[in-house]
Coordinates of C-alpha atoms in Angstrom, one line a residue:
X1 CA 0.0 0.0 0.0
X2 CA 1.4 3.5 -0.6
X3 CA 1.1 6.2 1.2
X4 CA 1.2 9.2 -0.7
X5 CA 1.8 11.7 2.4
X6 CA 3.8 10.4 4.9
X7 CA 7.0 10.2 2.9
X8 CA 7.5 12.5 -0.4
X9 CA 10.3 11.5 -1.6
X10 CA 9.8 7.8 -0.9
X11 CA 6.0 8.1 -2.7
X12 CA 7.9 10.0 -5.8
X13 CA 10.4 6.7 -5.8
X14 CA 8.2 4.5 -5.6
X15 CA 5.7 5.8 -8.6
X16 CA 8.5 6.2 -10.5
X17 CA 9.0 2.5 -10.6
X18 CA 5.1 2.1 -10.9
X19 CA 5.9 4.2 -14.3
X20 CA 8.6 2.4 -15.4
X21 CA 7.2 -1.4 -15.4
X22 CA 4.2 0.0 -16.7
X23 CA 6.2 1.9 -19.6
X24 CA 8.0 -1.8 -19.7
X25 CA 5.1 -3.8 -20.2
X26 CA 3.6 -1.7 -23.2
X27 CA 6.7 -2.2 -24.7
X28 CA 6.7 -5.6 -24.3
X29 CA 2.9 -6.0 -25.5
X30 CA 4.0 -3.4 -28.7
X31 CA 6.7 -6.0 -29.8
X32 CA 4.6 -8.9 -29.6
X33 CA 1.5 -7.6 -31.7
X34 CA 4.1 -6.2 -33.7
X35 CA 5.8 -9.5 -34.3
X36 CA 2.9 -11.7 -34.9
X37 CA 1.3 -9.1 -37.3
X38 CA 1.7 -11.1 -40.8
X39 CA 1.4 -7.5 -42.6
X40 CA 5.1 -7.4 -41.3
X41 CA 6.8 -10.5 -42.8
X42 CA 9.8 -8.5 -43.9
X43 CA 12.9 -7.0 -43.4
X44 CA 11.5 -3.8 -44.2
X45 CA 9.3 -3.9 -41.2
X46 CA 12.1 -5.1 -38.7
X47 CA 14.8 -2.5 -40.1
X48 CA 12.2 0.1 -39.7
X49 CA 11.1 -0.9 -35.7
X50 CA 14.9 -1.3 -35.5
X51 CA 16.1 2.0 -36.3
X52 CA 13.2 3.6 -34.1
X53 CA 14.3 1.7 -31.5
X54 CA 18.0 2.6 -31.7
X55 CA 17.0 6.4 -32.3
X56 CA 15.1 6.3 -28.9
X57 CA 17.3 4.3 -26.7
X58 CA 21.0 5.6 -28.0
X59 CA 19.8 9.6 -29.1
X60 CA 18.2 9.7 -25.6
X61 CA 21.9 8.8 -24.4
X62 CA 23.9 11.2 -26.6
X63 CA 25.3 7.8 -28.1
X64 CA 26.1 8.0 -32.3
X65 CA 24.7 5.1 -34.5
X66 CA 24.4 3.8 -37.5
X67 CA 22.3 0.9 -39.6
X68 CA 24.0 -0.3 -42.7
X69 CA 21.7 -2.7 -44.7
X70 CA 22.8 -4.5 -47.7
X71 CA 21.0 -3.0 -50.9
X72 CA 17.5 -5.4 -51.3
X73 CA 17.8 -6.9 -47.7
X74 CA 14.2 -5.1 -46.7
X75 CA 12.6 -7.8 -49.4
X76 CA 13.6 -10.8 -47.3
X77 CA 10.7 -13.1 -45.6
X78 CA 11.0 -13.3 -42.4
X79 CA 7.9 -15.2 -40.1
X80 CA 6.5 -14.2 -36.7
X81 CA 8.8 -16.5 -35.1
X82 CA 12.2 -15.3 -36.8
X83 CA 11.0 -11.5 -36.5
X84 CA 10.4 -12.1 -32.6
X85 CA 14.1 -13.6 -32.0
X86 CA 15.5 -11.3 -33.8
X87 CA 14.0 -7.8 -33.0
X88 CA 14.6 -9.0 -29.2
X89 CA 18.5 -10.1 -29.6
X90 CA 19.0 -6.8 -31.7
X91 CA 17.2 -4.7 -29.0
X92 CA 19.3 -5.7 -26.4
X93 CA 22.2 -5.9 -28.1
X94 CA 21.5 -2.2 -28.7
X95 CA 20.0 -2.0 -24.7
X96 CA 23.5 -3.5 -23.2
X97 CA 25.4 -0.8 -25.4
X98 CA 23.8 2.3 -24.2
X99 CA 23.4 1.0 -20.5
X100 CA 27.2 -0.6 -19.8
X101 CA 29.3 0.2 -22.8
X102 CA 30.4 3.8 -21.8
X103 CA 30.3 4.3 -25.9
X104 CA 30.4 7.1 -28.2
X105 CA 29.2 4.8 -31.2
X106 CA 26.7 1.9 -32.2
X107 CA 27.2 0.1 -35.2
X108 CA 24.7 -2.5 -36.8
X109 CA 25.2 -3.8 -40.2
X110 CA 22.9 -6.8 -41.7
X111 CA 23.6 -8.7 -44.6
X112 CA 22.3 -12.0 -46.4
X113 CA 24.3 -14.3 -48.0
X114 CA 23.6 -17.4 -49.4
X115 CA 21.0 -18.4 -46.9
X116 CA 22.3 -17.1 -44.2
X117 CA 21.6 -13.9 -43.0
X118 CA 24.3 -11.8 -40.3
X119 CA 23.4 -9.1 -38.6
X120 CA 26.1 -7.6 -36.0
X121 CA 26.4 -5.1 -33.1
X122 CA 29.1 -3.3 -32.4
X123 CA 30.3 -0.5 -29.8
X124 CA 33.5 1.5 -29.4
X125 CA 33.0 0.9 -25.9
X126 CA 34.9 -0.4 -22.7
X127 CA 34.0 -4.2 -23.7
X128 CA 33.0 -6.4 -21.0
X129 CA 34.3 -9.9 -19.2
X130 CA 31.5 -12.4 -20.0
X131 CA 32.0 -14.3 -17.0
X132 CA 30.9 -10.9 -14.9
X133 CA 28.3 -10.3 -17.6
X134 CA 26.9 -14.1 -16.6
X135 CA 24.8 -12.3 -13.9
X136 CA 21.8 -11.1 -15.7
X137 CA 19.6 -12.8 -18.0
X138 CA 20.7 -11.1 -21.4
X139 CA 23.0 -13.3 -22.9
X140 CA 21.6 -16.8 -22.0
X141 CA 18.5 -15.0 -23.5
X142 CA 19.7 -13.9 -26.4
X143 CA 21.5 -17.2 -26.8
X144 CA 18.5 -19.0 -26.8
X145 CA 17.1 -16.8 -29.0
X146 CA 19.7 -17.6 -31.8
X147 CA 19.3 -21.1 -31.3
X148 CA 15.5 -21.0 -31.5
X149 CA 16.6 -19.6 -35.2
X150 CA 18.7 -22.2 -36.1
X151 CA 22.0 -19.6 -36.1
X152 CA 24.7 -19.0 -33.6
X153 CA 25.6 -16.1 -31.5
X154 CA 29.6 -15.0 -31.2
X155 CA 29.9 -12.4 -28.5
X156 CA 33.4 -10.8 -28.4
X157 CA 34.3 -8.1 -25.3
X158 CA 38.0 -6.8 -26.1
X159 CA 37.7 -4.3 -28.1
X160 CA 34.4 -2.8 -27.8
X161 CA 31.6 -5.5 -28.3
X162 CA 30.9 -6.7 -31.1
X163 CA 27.3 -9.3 -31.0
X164 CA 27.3 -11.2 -34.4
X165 CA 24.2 -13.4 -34.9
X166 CA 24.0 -15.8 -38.1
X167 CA 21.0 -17.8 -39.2
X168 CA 19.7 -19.5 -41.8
X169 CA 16.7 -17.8 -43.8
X170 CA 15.0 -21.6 -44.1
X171 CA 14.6 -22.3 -40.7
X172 CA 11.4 -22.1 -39.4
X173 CA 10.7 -23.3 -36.4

């Protein structure tokens, strides 16, 4: 129960978090119609969420970025399933940078070949030691996420971090 006038500054705290898992959970609900919305079966669709998501998240943090997209990518399929995974790695991919990176720039680049489509992450940032980063449920989620696409997910921390996701366009699951 809150108490709205015996403690200000605790009441103000308090809403605040009231605000933000409320903001979180229309988020979450947004990507979910989003991804099952069959209007939205291609790249186009996921760029487009993508870069909107990386304006607000990285802008908002005086962070740089940039989306490089092979010429004729935003024509690829993509089903509800793939779209999910992928939006979600991406997003906190791009979340982890502007949160712990300490970076002045975001780089994503995504390109098909073959059957196999890349897409990669990378920040000019401090890097990070993966067995620290073991702590929160990020990775082993966006781990899971790759291998619910059929791909693979190479993080590397030295220089930077650079996420690098691969998966094959055929794989439905």
């Amino acid at each position: 129960r809150l108490h709205l006038d015996r403690n200000p500054e605790e009441s103000r705290e308090r809403l605040g978090e009231i605000a933000s898992a409320a903001r979180g959970m229309v988020d979450g609900m947004s990507d979910l119609v989003w991804s099952i919305d069959p209007r939205k079966d291609d790249m186009r669709s996921l760029l487009r969420r993508l870069r909107q998501f990386a304006s607000d998240v990285l802008e908002s943090q005086g962070i740089d970025w940039r989306l490089d997209a092979q010429p004729g990518l935003e024509y690829l399929s993509l089903d509800a399933g793939q779209r999910r995974h992928l939006f979600l790695i991406l997003k906190e991919a791009i979340a982890n940078a502007a949160r712990h990176a300490q970076c002045s720039l975001v780089s994503i680049h995504a390109e098909a070949s073959g059957t196999q489509l890349m897409i990669s992450v990378a920040d000019d940032g401090r890097g990070f030691d993966e067995a620290a980063a073991k702590e929160g449920n990020g990775l082993e989620n966006m781990r899971r996420r790759a291998q619910a696409l059929g791909g693979s997910l190479v993080l590397d921390g030295r220089q930077g971090v650079r996420v690098l996701l691969r998966f094959p366009l055929s794989h439905r699951r």
